[in-house]
Each structure stands twice: as structure tokens, then as C-alpha cells.
């Protein structure tokens, strides 16, 4: 099978590395308009890299890892070529209906990344919460915007653009698994503010009260302000409590039989990539790549898609993110 990775920034390079690790038998090539990125990937991975999609042929699957605002057109070009498509978060719903229709016409798999749905800790939380009863949760995720990719200026990265800003990306990453666990969102109350002097055209701090349709409630704090990269989650119900700070060894649950907190045993050993916060685990990225190829080769239905994502993006628009 031949794979093309389109967009050779940090995420594109991560996808190449993981595909090579998981499927060494696959042939991989890369596409990027920047010569420096093509040369870097060729040096690091030894794969052929091209300036445009038109330069590659005999491809079965494409990974779209460009800036989100370029996704819709790139996805359409890949589908028109008859390629199955894995795309990173889009953050805007441009071309959704057209590309869903085109994928069906071409009998192509259209797979949308939602990495946290493939993380062992969030899967466990979802399974516990869906057992029934009303839960409340408190969740804070934040990291200072220039520290996301310290090797490049945040104004040259899509997280600095108002339409695809860093807070919107965090919401788009977290809401799918939160809604999977606690149910669809019934109503929200949003407070937003600017706490930094960054040269950005969007608010950098959000506090949101969420009421889910099943009665669960949450307090969600999202920011690109905190100088310490933070992910801190707590959920509680009658006789139940779960806490997680983004790492496997911080994942604990109340054990009623002994009246104290115990670590939740995880089957996956956390893998990490240098340059990212400690709570960014490679395992979930591997799991969703496997899920994509399972969808392509075995016709397994993905756990998340464009239809579900459109609801999330509409919610973010209504919240003014």
C-alpha cells in the first residue's frame, strides 16, 4: 500500500514516523510546498518528497496534515483521485457536506482525527460514566501559546489565527470525548477574557459551564495563558471519584471497598515524543492510525466522523470561540 502524507510540519512528521513504525511494509511519500520541510523529512526518514499532490501517483491513502484552513480543498483533491483520506482536525466546517458526498460517490473512507477518543484513560472514563447516574466534572487545560511550538513564531502557526485559534483547537480536541462520556450538550454559559499581551485577535481564556442532556454538568477552563502546561480533570458522582492530570501515573479512582484513592491500572505503557508536554502520549496517535487502516481494509466504522464534528464546530461557533 502506498501512503502520501500531505503537509510536512510537526504533525506530518509525527504521522510519518508512526506509520513507518506501525506499518514498515507500506510505501510512504510526502508532499509540501516548502523545500526546507521536504529536505528535512528526506534526511530524517529517507522518503521521497514532492512539491505538489499532482506529482504523486499509485496512492491508496492520504494523510492531510496541512493547516486546517487548507483542509477542505486538499481533502477534495484526494477524494477526486480516489484516495482514502485521514485528516487532522479541521476546526472549520468548510466543504463538509460536499466532501462527505464525494467520499460516498468515490467509495472512499473519510476519517477524521479525534485523538483523545483513542486514549486509554478517556476510554476508561467514558466506560465508567456511561454506567449510569449523574456526574459532575471540573476540567482545566492550558498552555501558553508561544510554548506550543517554540521552534516557530505563533503568528506563523494556525493557532495564532482567529478562525483556528489555540483555544478553539483545545475545545475541538476535548469536546468529542467529553460528549462521548457525559452526553450531548444541552446548554452552556460562557465567560471569556484576554489575560496576555500576545498579538492575537481572539480571547485567550475561557470558562464554560456545561449542562449535558442527561443531567451531567461540567466546568471547563480552557486557556492559552498558563506558563505551566496543564491538564487537570476531576469527575465525581455519589460514591465515585476519578482524577487525572494527563499522565498514566496520575490516573486515580476512589475505591469504596477501602475508602481511598487507587491508581487505575492501564494496559498501555505511555510513549512520549521529545519537545511535547509530558501529558502528550504517542499511544493515542498510534491507536487512531490503526483505526483508520482498519476502516480502510476491514470497513470498520470510525468512532468519530465529519457529521459528529460538525455538531461540535457549531457548538463552538455558538460559544463564540
Tab-separated table of N, CA, C and O in Angstrom, residues 44-142:
chain	number	residue	atom	x	y	z
A	44	UNK	N	15.564	12.875	7.532
A	44	UNK	CA	15.167	12.145	8.734
A	44	UNK	C	14.605	10.755	8.434
A	44	UNK	O	14.885	9.800	9.161
A	45	UNK	N	13.803	10.643	7.385
A	45	UNK	CA	13.063	9.405	7.141
A	45	UNK	C	13.464	8.689	5.860
A	45	UNK	O	13.095	7.522	5.668
A	46	UNK	N	14.171	9.370	4.971
A	46	UNK	CA	14.601	8.741	3.726
A	46	UNK	C	13.481	8.486	2.738
A	46	UNK	O	13.616	7.652	1.838
A	47	UNK	N	12.346	9.203	2.898
A	47	UNK	CA	11.236	9.008	1.965
A	47	UNK	C	11.251	10.104	0.905
A	47	UNK	O	11.711	11.215	1.135
A	48	UNK	N	10.732	9.774	-0.264
A	48	UNK	CA	10.659	10.751	-1.346
A	48	UNK	C	9.615	11.811	-1.022
A	48	UNK	O	8.522	11.497	-0.529
A	49	UNK	N	9.941	13.063	-1.312
A	49	UNK	CA	9.036	14.173	-1.029
A	49	UNK	C	8.854	15.020	-2.287
A	49	UNK	O	9.802	15.228	-3.048
A	50	UNK	N	7.644	15.532	-2.468
A	50	UNK	CA	7.285	16.255	-3.674
A	50	UNK	C	6.660	17.604	-3.317
A	50	UNK	O	6.188	17.812	-2.202
A	51	UNK	N	6.613	18.472	-4.325
A	51	UNK	CA	6.102	19.820	-4.110
A	51	UNK	C	4.583	19.885	-4.161
A	51	UNK	O	3.972	20.754	-3.550
A	52	UNK	N	3.959	18.964	-4.902
A	52	UNK	CA	2.510	19.013	-5.065
A	52	UNK	C	1.921	17.616	-5.128
A	52	UNK	O	2.612	16.638	-5.438
A	53	UNK	N	0.609	17.536	-4.861
A	53	UNK	CA	-0.116	16.272	-4.935
A	53	UNK	C	-0.097	15.725	-6.356
A	53	UNK	O	-0.065	14.505	-6.574
A	54	UNK	N	-0.112	16.625	-7.339
A	54	UNK	CA	-0.117	16.198	-8.741
A	54	UNK	C	1.134	15.413	-9.119
A	54	UNK	O	1.138	14.707	-10.140
A	55	UNK	N	2.178	15.496	-8.308
A	55	UNK	CA	3.448	14.824	-8.623
A	55	UNK	C	3.489	13.378	-8.162
A	55	UNK	O	4.439	12.662	-8.472
A	56	UNK	N	2.478	12.927	-7.391
A	56	UNK	CA	2.499	11.563	-6.865
A	56	UNK	C	1.435	10.715	-7.569
A	56	UNK	O	0.423	11.232	-8.044
A	57	UNK	N	1.666	9.418	-7.627
A	57	UNK	CA	0.727	8.515	-8.296
A	57	UNK	C	0.698	7.178	-7.581
A	57	UNK	O	1.525	6.898	-6.704
A	58	UNK	N	-0.265	6.348	-7.960
A	58	UNK	CA	-0.423	4.998	-7.400
A	58	UNK	C	-0.616	5.014	-5.890
A	58	UNK	O	-0.173	4.114	-5.177
A	59	UNK	N	-1.284	6.046	-5.391
A	59	UNK	CA	-1.522	6.207	-3.957
A	59	UNK	C	-2.843	5.550	-3.568
A	59	UNK	O	-3.815	5.600	-4.321
A	60	UNK	N	-2.873	4.937	-2.386
A	60	UNK	CA	-4.106	4.361	-1.854
A	60	UNK	C	-4.740	5.255	-0.790
A	60	UNK	O	-5.964	5.396	-0.736
A	61	UNK	N	-3.900	5.845	0.071
A	61	UNK	CA	-4.398	6.619	1.211
A	61	UNK	C	-3.594	7.902	1.378
A	61	UNK	O	-2.388	7.920	1.126
A	62	UNK	N	-4.277	8.959	1.816
A	62	UNK	CA	-3.624	10.239	2.071
A	62	UNK	C	-3.866	10.676	3.511
A	62	UNK	O	-4.980	10.514	4.036
A	63	UNK	N	-2.824	11.216	4.128
A	63	UNK	CA	-2.937	11.858	5.441
A	63	UNK	C	-2.821	13.364	5.220
A	63	UNK	O	-1.767	13.848	4.797
A	64	UNK	N	-3.888	14.096	5.492
A	64	UNK	CA	-3.910	15.542	5.277
A	64	UNK	C	-3.496	16.221	6.575
A	64	UNK	O	-4.247	16.232	7.553
A	65	UNK	N	-2.287	16.770	6.576
A	65	UNK	CA	-1.699	17.361	7.785
A	65	UNK	C	-1.322	18.820	7.552
A	65	UNK	O	-0.415	19.339	8.208
A	66	UNK	N	-1.998	19.474	6.641
A	66	UNK	CA	-1.735	20.882	6.359
A	66	UNK	C	-2.435	21.755	7.394
A	66	UNK	O	-3.108	21.261	8.300
A	67	UNK	N	-2.323	23.069	7.243
A	67	UNK	CA	-3.060	23.989	8.100
A	67	UNK	C	-4.557	23.766	7.904
A	67	UNK	O	-5.012	23.521	6.779
A	68	UNK	N	-5.362	23.828	8.968
A	68	UNK	CA	-6.783	23.483	8.868
A	68	UNK	C	-7.553	24.217	7.779
A	68	UNK	O	-8.436	23.636	7.152
A	69	UNK	N	-7.248	25.485	7.544
A	69	UNK	CA	-7.999	26.237	6.543
A	69	UNK	C	-7.763	25.721	5.132
A	69	UNK	O	-8.535	26.023	4.217
A	70	UNK	N	-6.711	24.925	4.934
A	70	UNK	CA	-6.425	24.343	3.619
A	70	UNK	C	-6.991	22.937	3.474
A	70	UNK	O	-6.913	22.346	2.389
A	71	UNK	N	-7.576	22.401	4.533
A	71	UNK	CA	-8.007	21.008	4.518
A	71	UNK	C	-9.071	20.710	3.475
A	71	UNK	O	-8.986	19.708	2.758
A	72	UNK	N	-10.116	21.543	3.410
A	72	UNK	CA	-11.275	21.220	2.568
A	72	UNK	C	-10.865	20.993	1.116
A	72	UNK	O	-11.253	19.986	0.501
A	73	UNK	N	-10.083	21.904	0.563
A	73	UNK	CA	-9.660	21.780	-0.835
A	73	UNK	C	-8.741	20.578	-1.017
A	73	UNK	O	-8.830	19.865	-2.026
A	74	UNK	N	-7.860	20.336	-0.053
A	74	UNK	CA	-6.926	19.218	-0.163
A	74	UNK	C	-7.660	17.881	-0.052
A	74	UNK	O	-7.367	16.932	-0.796
A	75	UNK	N	-8.625	17.801	0.864
A	75	UNK	CA	-9.419	16.584	1.003
A	75	UNK	C	-10.171	16.302	-0.299
A	75	UNK	O	-10.210	15.162	-0.776
A	76	UNK	N	-10.754	17.347	-0.873
A	76	UNK	CA	-11.496	17.165	-2.125
A	76	UNK	C	-10.582	16.646	-3.229
A	76	UNK	O	-10.965	15.716	-3.970
A	77	UNK	N	-9.376	17.194	-3.353
A	77	UNK	CA	-8.451	16.736	-4.388
A	77	UNK	C	-8.087	15.266	-4.190
A	77	UNK	O	-8.021	14.492	-5.161
A	78	UNK	N	-7.859	14.878	-2.949
A	78	UNK	CA	-7.522	13.474	-2.668
A	78	UNK	C	-8.683	12.550	-3.005
A	78	UNK	O	-8.492	11.481	-3.606
A	79	UNK	N	-9.883	12.938	-2.604
A	79	UNK	CA	-11.055	12.105	-2.885
A	79	UNK	C	-11.302	11.987	-4.387
A	79	UNK	O	-11.673	10.924	-4.889
A	80	UNK	N	-11.108	13.077	-5.109
A	80	UNK	CA	-11.277	13.041	-6.565
A	80	UNK	C	-10.293	12.070	-7.211
A	80	UNK	O	-10.581	11.489	-8.267
A	81	UNK	N	-9.139	11.880	-6.557
A	81	UNK	CA	-8.157	10.898	-7.040
A	81	UNK	C	-8.503	9.475	-6.639
A	81	UNK	O	-7.807	8.528	-7.026
A	82	UNK	N	-9.566	9.337	-5.841
A	82	UNK	CA	-9.965	8.001	-5.391
A	82	UNK	C	-9.182	7.496	-4.195
A	82	UNK	O	-9.137	6.284	-3.949
A	83	UNK	N	-8.586	8.405	-3.411
A	83	UNK	CA	-7.777	8.016	-2.263
A	83	UNK	C	-8.623	8.039	-0.989
A	83	UNK	O	-9.443	8.932	-0.789
A	84	UNK	N	-8.392	7.077	-0.109
A	84	UNK	CA	-8.934	7.152	1.240
A	84	UNK	C	-8.214	8.278	1.977
A	84	UNK	O	-7.012	8.495	1.780
A	85	UNK	N	-8.943	8.996	2.849
A	85	UNK	CA	-8.376	10.196	3.471
A	85	UNK	C	-8.458	10.132	4.989
A	85	UNK	O	-9.523	9.892	5.562
A	86	UNK	N	-7.316	10.348	5.626
A	86	UNK	CA	-7.217	10.624	7.061
A	86	UNK	C	-6.888	12.105	7.176
A	86	UNK	O	-5.904	12.573	6.590
A	87	UNK	N	-7.690	12.863	7.904
A	87	UNK	CA	-7.412	14.286	8.054
A	87	UNK	C	-7.278	14.667	9.522
A	87	UNK	O	-7.989	14.152	10.382
A	88	UNK	N	-6.347	15.567	9.785
A	88	UNK	CA	-6.238	16.146	11.124
A	88	UNK	C	-7.460	17.019	11.376
A	88	UNK	O	-8.295	17.238	10.487
A	89	UNK	N	-7.579	17.557	12.591
A	89	UNK	CA	-8.702	18.425	12.936
A	89	UNK	C	-8.843	19.553	11.920
A	89	UNK	O	-7.866	20.193	11.526
A	90	UNK	N	-10.090	19.816	11.531
A	90	UNK	CA	-10.346	20.859	10.542
A	90	UNK	C	-10.585	22.233	11.172
A	90	UNK	O	-10.213	23.252	10.592
A	91	UNK	N	-11.268	22.246	12.318
A	91	UNK	CA	-11.565	23.460	13.097
A	91	UNK	C	-12.562	24.391	12.431
A	91	UNK	O	-13.106	25.284	13.078
A	92	UNK	N	-12.811	24.236	11.143
A	92	UNK	CA	-13.878	24.938	10.434
A	92	UNK	C	-14.599	23.893	9.580
A	92	UNK	O	-13.996	22.902	9.170
A	93	UNK	N	-15.881	24.132	9.309
A	93	UNK	CA	-16.688	23.132	8.612
A	93	UNK	C	-16.727	23.360	7.104
A	93	UNK	O	-17.641	22.876	6.429
A	94	UNK	N	-15.739	24.052	6.564
A	94	UNK	CA	-15.701	24.312	5.126
A	94	UNK	C	-15.722	23.008	4.335
A	94	UNK	O	-14.921	22.110	4.586
A	95	UNK	N	-16.622	22.893	3.369
A	95	UNK	CA	-16.652	21.759	2.466
A	95	UNK	C	-17.124	20.460	3.068
A	95	UNK	O	-17.015	19.405	2.416
A	96	UNK	N	-17.672	20.476	4.281
A	96	UNK	CA	-18.054	19.224	4.931
A	96	UNK	C	-19.080	18.441	4.111
A	96	UNK	O	-18.889	17.250	3.839
A	97	UNK	N	-20.182	19.083	3.754
A	97	UNK	CA	-21.239	18.368	3.046
A	97	UNK	C	-20.741	17.852	1.699
A	97	UNK	O	-21.009	16.699	1.320
A	98	UNK	N	-20.008	18.696	0.980
A	98	UNK	CA	-19.519	18.313	-0.338
A	98	UNK	C	-18.552	17.134	-0.258
A	98	UNK	O	-18.626	16.195	-1.066
A	99	UNK	N	-17.638	17.167	0.721
A	99	UNK	CA	-16.649	16.096	0.826
A	99	UNK	C	-17.253	14.795	1.359
A	99	UNK	O	-16.819	13.698	0.966
A	100	UNK	N	-18.244	14.879	2.220
A	100	UNK	CA	-18.947	13.674	2.671
A	100	UNK	C	-19.629	13.004	1.479
A	100	UNK	O	-19.540	11.785	1.287
A	101	UNK	N	-20.297	13.811	0.665
A	101	UNK	CA	-20.983	13.287	-0.521
A	101	UNK	C	-19.984	12.686	-1.503
A	101	UNK	O	-20.208	11.595	-2.059
A	102	UNK	N	-18.862	13.391	-1.736
A	102	UNK	CA	-17.858	12.914	-2.685
A	102	UNK	C	-17.234	11.601	-2.216
A	102	UNK	O	-16.989	10.695	-3.030
A	103	UNK	N	-16.975	11.488	-0.913
A	103	UNK	CA	-16.396	10.248	-0.372
A	103	UNK	C	-17.331	9.066	-0.624
A	103	UNK	O	-16.883	7.968	-0.974
A	104	UNK	N	-18.632	9.275	-0.471
A	104	UNK	CA	-19.596	8.205	-0.728
A	104	UNK	C	-19.603	7.839	-2.210
A	104	UNK	O	-19.649	6.653	-2.571
A	105	UNK	N	-19.569	8.855	-3.072
A	105	UNK	CA	-19.587	8.591	-4.512
A	105	UNK	C	-18.352	7.823	-4.959
A	105	UNK	O	-18.427	6.961	-5.839
A	106	UNK	N	-17.216	8.143	-4.361
A	106	UNK	CA	-15.949	7.509	-4.743
A	106	UNK	C	-15.675	6.226	-3.957
A	106	UNK	O	-14.653	5.574	-4.179
A	107	UNK	N	-16.599	5.900	-3.019
A	107	UNK	CA	-16.409	4.728	-2.160
A	107	UNK	C	-15.075	4.805	-1.413
A	107	UNK	O	-14.334	3.829	-1.305
A	108	UNK	N	-14.792	5.995	-0.890
A	108	UNK	CA	-13.553	6.234	-0.141
A	108	UNK	C	-13.862	6.437	1.334
A	108	UNK	O	-14.892	7.018	1.693
A	109	UNK	N	-12.952	6.013	2.173
A	109	UNK	CA	-13.060	6.242	3.606
A	109	UNK	C	-12.615	7.668	3.911
A	109	UNK	O	-11.560	8.119	3.473
A	110	UNK	N	-13.457	8.402	4.642
A	110	UNK	CA	-13.137	9.765	5.069
A	110	UNK	C	-13.066	9.748	6.586
A	110	UNK	O	-14.084	9.660	7.270
A	111	UNK	N	-11.858	9.812	7.119
A	111	UNK	CA	-11.590	9.570	8.538
A	111	UNK	C	-11.052	10.849	9.174
A	111	UNK	O	-10.093	11.448	8.689
A	112	UNK	N	-11.680	11.263	10.264
A	112	UNK	CA	-11.289	12.493	10.947
A	112	UNK	C	-10.599	12.186	12.272
A	112	UNK	O	-11.133	11.446	13.101
A	113	UNK	N	-9.429	12.746	12.466
A	113	UNK	CA	-8.700	12.560	13.714
A	113	UNK	C	-9.489	13.115	14.896
A	113	UNK	O	-10.045	14.214	14.830
A	114	UNK	N	-9.544	12.356	15.968
A	114	UNK	CA	-10.034	12.834	17.258
A	114	UNK	C	-9.263	12.053	18.312
A	114	UNK	O	-9.774	11.127	18.942
A	115	UNK	N	-8.019	12.441	18.504
A	115	UNK	CA	-7.024	11.617	19.186
A	115	UNK	C	-7.446	11.178	20.581
A	115	UNK	O	-7.199	10.035	20.984
A	116	UNK	N	-8.117	12.048	21.314
A	116	UNK	CA	-8.423	11.697	22.707
A	116	UNK	C	-9.501	10.630	22.822
A	116	UNK	O	-9.653	10.022	23.887
A	117	UNK	N	-10.234	10.367	21.761
A	117	UNK	CA	-11.167	9.247	21.789
A	117	UNK	C	-10.432	7.912	21.731
A	117	UNK	O	-11.034	6.855	21.970
A	118	UNK	N	-9.145	7.945	21.413
A	118	UNK	CA	-8.335	6.728	21.287
A	118	UNK	C	-7.337	6.594	22.429
A	118	UNK	O	-6.456	5.757	22.381
A	119	UNK	N	-7.509	7.407	23.457
A	119	UNK	CA	-6.614	7.346	24.602
A	119	UNK	C	-7.207	6.442	25.672
A	119	UNK	O	-8.422	6.479	25.941
A	120	UNK	N	-6.375	5.633	26.295
A	120	UNK	CA	-6.886	4.626	27.226
A	120	UNK	C	-7.593	5.258	28.424
A	120	UNK	O	-8.630	4.775	28.878
A	121	UNK	N	-7.043	6.365	28.935
A	121	UNK	CA	-7.644	7.000	30.107
A	121	UNK	C	-9.047	7.526	29.798
A	121	UNK	O	-9.977	7.342	30.594
A	122	UNK	N	-9.212	8.197	28.648
A	122	UNK	CA	-10.527	8.745	28.322
A	122	UNK	C	-11.525	7.629	28.010
A	122	UNK	O	-12.709	7.740	28.333
A	123	UNK	N	-11.037	6.560	27.392
A	123	UNK	CA	-11.932	5.424	27.151
A	123	UNK	C	-12.433	4.845	28.472
A	123	UNK	O	-13.606	4.470	28.599
A	124	UNK	N	-11.556	4.780	29.460
A	124	UNK	CA	-11.953	4.258	30.759
A	124	UNK	C	-12.982	5.180	31.412
A	124	UNK	O	-13.996	4.710	31.953
A	125	UNK	N	-12.728	6.494	31.353
A	125	UNK	CA	-13.667	7.458	31.928
A	125	UNK	C	-15.032	7.317	31.258
A	125	UNK	O	-16.071	7.300	31.928
A	126	UNK	N	-15.045	7.215	29.924
A	126	UNK	CA	-16.307	7.061	29.198
A	126	UNK	C	-17.057	5.819	29.658
A	126	UNK	O	-18.278	5.855	29.879
A	127	UNK	N	-16.339	4.713	29.830
A	127	UNK	CA	-16.995	3.474	30.235
A	127	UNK	C	-17.568	3.578	31.645
A	127	UNK	O	-18.637	3.027	31.931
A	128	UNK	N	-16.874	4.286	32.530
A	128	UNK	CA	-17.350	4.424	33.914
A	128	UNK	C	-18.567	5.339	33.982
A	128	UNK	O	-19.551	5.029	34.669
A	129	UNK	N	-18.496	6.448	33.268
A	129	UNK	CA	-19.577	7.425	33.347
A	129	UNK	C	-20.846	6.895	32.697
A	129	UNK	O	-21.960	7.107	33.193
A	130	UNK	N	-20.696	6.165	31.607
A	130	UNK	CA	-21.872	5.669	30.885
A	130	UNK	C	-22.576	4.537	31.626
A	130	UNK	O	-23.631	4.074	31.182
A	131	UNK	N	-22.011	4.089	32.752
A	131	UNK	CA	-22.681	3.060	33.556
A	131	UNK	C	-23.961	3.571	34.192
A	131	UNK	O	-24.756	2.801	34.711
A	132	UNK	N	-24.148	4.887	34.165
A	132	UNK	CA	-25.384	5.454	34.689
A	132	UNK	C	-25.135	6.450	35.807
A	132	UNK	O	-24.041	6.569	36.351
A	133	UNK	N	-26.181	7.180	36.166
A	133	UNK	CA	-26.084	8.182	37.218
A	133	UNK	C	-25.613	9.515	36.691
A	133	UNK	O	-25.115	9.638	35.574
A	134	UNK	N	-25.795	10.530	37.495
A	134	UNK	CA	-25.385	11.887	37.129
A	134	UNK	C	-23.994	12.167	37.694
A	134	UNK	O	-23.715	11.887	38.861
A	135	UNK	N	-23.164	12.707	36.848
A	135	UNK	CA	-21.808	13.071	37.231
A	135	UNK	C	-21.604	14.574	37.040
A	135	UNK	O	-22.191	15.188	36.150
A	136	UNK	N	-20.720	15.128	37.845
A	136	UNK	CA	-20.169	16.460	37.624
A	136	UNK	C	-18.679	16.330	37.340
A	136	UNK	O	-18.031	15.374	37.783
A	137	UNK	N	-18.127	17.276	36.585
A	137	UNK	CA	-16.692	17.266	36.338
A	137	UNK	C	-16.136	18.684	36.278
A	137	UNK	O	-16.864	19.647	35.990
A	138	UNK	N	-14.866	18.769	36.588
A	138	UNK	CA	-14.110	20.025	36.509
A	138	UNK	C	-12.853	19.718	35.697
A	138	UNK	O	-12.137	18.757	35.998
A	139	UNK	N	-12.591	20.523	34.677
A	139	UNK	CA	-11.503	20.182	33.754
A	139	UNK	C	-10.810	21.454	33.300
A	139	UNK	O	-11.443	22.356	32.766
A	140	UNK	N	-9.496	21.510	33.518
A	140	UNK	CA	-8.688	22.658	33.091
A	140	UNK	C	-7.595	22.179	32.153
A	140	UNK	O	-6.825	21.273	32.479
A	141	UNK	N	-7.529	22.774	30.968
A	141	UNK	CA	-6.460	22.520	30.005
A	141	UNK	C	-5.902	23.860	29.563
A	141	UNK	O	-6.657	24.746	29.161
A	142	UNK	N	-4.589	24.010	29.660
A	142	UNK	CA	-3.998	25.276	29.234
A	142	UNK	C	-2.504	25.174	28.997
A	142	UNK	O	-1.824	24.322	29.576
